[in-house]
Short mmCIF file of C-alpha atoms in Angstrom, two decimals:
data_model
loop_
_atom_site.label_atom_id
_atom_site.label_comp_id
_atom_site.label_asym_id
_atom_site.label_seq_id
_atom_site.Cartn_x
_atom_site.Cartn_y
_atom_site.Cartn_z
CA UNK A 1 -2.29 -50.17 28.33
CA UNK A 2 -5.68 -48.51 28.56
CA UNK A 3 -4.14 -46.50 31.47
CA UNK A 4 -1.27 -45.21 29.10
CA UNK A 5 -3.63 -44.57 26.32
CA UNK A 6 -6.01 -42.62 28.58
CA UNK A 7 -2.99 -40.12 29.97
CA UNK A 8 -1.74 -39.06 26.34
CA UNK A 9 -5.59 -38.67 25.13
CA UNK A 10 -5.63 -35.91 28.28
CA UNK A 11 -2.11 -34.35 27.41
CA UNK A 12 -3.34 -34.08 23.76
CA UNK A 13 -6.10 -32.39 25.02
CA UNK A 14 -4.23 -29.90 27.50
CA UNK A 15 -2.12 -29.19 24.64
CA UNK A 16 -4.29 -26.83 23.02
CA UNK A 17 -4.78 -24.77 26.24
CA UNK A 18 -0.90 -24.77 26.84
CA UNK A 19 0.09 -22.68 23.59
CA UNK A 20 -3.29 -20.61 24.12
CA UNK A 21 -1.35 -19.56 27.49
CA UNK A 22 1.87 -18.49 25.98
CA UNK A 23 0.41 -16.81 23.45
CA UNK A 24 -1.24 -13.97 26.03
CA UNK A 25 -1.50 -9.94 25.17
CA UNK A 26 2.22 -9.53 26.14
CA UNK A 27 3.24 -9.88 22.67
CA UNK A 28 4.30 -6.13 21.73
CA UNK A 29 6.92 -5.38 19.21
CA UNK A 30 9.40 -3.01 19.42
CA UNK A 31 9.25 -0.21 17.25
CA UNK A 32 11.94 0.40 14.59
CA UNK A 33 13.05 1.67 11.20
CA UNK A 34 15.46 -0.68 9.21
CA UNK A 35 18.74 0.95 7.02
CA UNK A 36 19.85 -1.47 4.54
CA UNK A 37 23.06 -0.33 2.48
CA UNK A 38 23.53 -1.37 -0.85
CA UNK A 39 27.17 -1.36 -2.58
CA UNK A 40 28.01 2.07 -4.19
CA UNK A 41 27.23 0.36 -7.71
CA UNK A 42 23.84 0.04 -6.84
CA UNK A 43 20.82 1.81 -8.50
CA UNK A 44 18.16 2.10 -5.57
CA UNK A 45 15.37 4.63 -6.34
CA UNK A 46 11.82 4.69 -3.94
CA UNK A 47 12.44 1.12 -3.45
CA UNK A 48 12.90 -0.35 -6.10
CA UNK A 49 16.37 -1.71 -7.49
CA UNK A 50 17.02 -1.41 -11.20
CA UNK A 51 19.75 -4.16 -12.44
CA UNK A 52 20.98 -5.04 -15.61
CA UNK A 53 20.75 -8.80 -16.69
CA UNK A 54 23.75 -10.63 -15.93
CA UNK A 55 25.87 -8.23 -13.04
CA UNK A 56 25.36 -9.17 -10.10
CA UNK A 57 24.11 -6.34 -7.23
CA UNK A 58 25.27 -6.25 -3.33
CA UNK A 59 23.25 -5.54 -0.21
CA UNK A 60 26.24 -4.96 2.24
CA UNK A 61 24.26 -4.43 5.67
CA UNK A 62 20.99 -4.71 7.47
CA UNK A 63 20.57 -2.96 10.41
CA UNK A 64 17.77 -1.67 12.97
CA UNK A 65 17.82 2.41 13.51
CA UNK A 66 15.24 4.49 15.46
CA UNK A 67 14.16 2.13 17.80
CA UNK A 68 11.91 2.76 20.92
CA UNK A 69 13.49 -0.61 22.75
CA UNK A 70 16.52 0.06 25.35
CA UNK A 71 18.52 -2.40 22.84
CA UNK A 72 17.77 -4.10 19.87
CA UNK A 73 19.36 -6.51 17.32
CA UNK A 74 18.44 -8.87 14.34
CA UNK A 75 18.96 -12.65 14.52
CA UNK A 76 19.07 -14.17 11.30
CA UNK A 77 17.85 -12.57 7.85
CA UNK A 78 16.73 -14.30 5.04
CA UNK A 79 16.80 -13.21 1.74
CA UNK A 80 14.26 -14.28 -1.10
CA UNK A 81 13.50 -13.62 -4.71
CA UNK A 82 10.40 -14.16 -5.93
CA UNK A 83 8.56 -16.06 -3.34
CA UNK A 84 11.82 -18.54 -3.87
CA UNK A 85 14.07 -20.70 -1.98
CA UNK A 86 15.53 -17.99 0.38
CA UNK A 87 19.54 -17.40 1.39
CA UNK A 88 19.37 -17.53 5.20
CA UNK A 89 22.20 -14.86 6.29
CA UNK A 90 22.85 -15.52 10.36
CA UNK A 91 26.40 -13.06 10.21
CA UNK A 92 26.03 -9.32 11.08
CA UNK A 93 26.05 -6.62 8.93
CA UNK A 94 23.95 -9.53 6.69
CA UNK A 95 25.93 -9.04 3.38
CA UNK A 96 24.61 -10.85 0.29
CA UNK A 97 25.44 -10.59 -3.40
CA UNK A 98 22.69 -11.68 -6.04
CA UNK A 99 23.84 -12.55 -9.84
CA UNK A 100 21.26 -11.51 -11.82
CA UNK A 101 22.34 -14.31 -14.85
CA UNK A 102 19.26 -16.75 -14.26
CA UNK A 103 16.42 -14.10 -13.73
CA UNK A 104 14.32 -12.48 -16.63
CA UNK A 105 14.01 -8.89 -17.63
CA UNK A 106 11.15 -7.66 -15.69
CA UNK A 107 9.95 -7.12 -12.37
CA UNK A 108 10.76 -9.06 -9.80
CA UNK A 109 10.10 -9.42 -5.68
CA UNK A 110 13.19 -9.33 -2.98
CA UNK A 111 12.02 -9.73 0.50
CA UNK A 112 14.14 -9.60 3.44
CA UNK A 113 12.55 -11.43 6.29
CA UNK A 114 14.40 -10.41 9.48
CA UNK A 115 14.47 -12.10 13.08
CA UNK A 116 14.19 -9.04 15.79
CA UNK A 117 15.09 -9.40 19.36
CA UNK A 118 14.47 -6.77 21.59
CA UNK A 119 15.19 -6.24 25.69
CA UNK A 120 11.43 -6.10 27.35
CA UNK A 121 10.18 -7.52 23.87
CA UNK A 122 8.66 -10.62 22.69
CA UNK A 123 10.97 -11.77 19.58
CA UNK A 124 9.30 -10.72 16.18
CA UNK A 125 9.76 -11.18 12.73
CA UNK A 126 10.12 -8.59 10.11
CA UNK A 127 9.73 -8.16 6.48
CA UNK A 128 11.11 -5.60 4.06
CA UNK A 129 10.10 -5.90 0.37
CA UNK A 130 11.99 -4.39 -2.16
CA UNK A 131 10.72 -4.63 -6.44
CA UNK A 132 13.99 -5.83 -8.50
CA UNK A 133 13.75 -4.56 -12.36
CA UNK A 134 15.69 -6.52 -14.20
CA UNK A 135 16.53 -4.52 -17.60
CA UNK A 136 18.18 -5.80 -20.89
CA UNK A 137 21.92 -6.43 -20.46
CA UNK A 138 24.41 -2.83 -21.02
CA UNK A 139 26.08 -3.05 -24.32
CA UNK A 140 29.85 -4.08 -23.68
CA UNK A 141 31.00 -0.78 -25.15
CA UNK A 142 30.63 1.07 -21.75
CA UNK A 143 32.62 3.88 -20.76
CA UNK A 144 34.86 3.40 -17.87
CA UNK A 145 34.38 5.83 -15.22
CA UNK A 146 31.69 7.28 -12.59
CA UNK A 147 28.28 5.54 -12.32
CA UNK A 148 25.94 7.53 -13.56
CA UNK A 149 23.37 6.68 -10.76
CA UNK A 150 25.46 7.24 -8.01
CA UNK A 151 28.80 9.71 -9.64
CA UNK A 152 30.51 9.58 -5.93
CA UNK A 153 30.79 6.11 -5.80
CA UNK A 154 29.08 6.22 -1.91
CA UNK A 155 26.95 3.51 -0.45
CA UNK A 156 23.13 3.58 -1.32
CA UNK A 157 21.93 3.90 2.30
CA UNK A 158 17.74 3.34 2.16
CA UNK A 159 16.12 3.42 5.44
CA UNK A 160 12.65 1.63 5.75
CA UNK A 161 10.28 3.12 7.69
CA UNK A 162 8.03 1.28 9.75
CA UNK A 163 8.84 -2.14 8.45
CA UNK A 164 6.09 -5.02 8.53
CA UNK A 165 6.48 -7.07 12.31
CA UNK A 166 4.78 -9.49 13.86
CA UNK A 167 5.35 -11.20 17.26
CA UNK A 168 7.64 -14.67 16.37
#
């Protein structure tokens, strides 16, 4: 018994040394922008996305764009409002729609965190933050017609820069 006792006292202590190993200065991070397209409904201005209380608002794909990697993909992207319970998404192009009904007016945080995997890469998480306004609920006397945030009806296509990663 001592015998037994004295082998998994050593492995404990190897342990340590082990993950200290696989985490070496290999881990690099590919480079990348991410486009996120929100339905055509959607009012998306310097990153922040104004909603009224009660409709609901769509994020219709999440993709990488201007990447330095040879190819480059996301895994599985999470979705979170206010440091929340967050709405894993693991099906390309990522499409989510929020109701707005249990939220308050005000200001509000929606972070995307996003699973990268690159070719010559160590896989890397991202995160893309995004402020949510939540305004007063439209009168039900609206006009039917054109959106006066977007008149054509296209996609609100926001690309993010430079998006937080670190090595997974």
């Amino acid at each position: 018994m001592h015998s037994i006792m004295k082998k998994f006292f050593y492995l404990l202590c190897a342990l340590p040394m082990l993950l200290l190993a696989a985490c070496s200065d290999d881990d690099k991070v590919p480079e990348f922008d991410v486009e996120v397209t929100f339905a055509p409904d959607v009012n998306v201005v310097d990153n922040v996305i104004t909603v009224p209380q009660g409709e609901s608002f769509t994020i219709e794909s999440v993709r990488p764009v201007n990447s330095n990697a040879k190819e480059i993909t996301f895994g599985t992207v999470t979705y979170q409002i206010d440091y929340g319970m967050g709405f894993p998404t693991m099906a390309q192009p990522y499409t989510v729609t929020f109701n707005t009904d249990g939220l308050r007016v005000g200001r509000h945080l929606l972070r995307m965190f996003i699973g990268v995997w690159a070719v010559d890469y160590s896989p890397a998480n991202a995160i893309v933050s995004y402020y949510l306004d939540i305004t007063e609920p439209e009168p039900d006397d609206t006009t039917p017609g054109g959106d006066e945030t977007n008149p054509d009806g296209e996609a609100a296509v926001v690309v993010v820069a430079h998006p937080s990663v670190k090595p997974a």
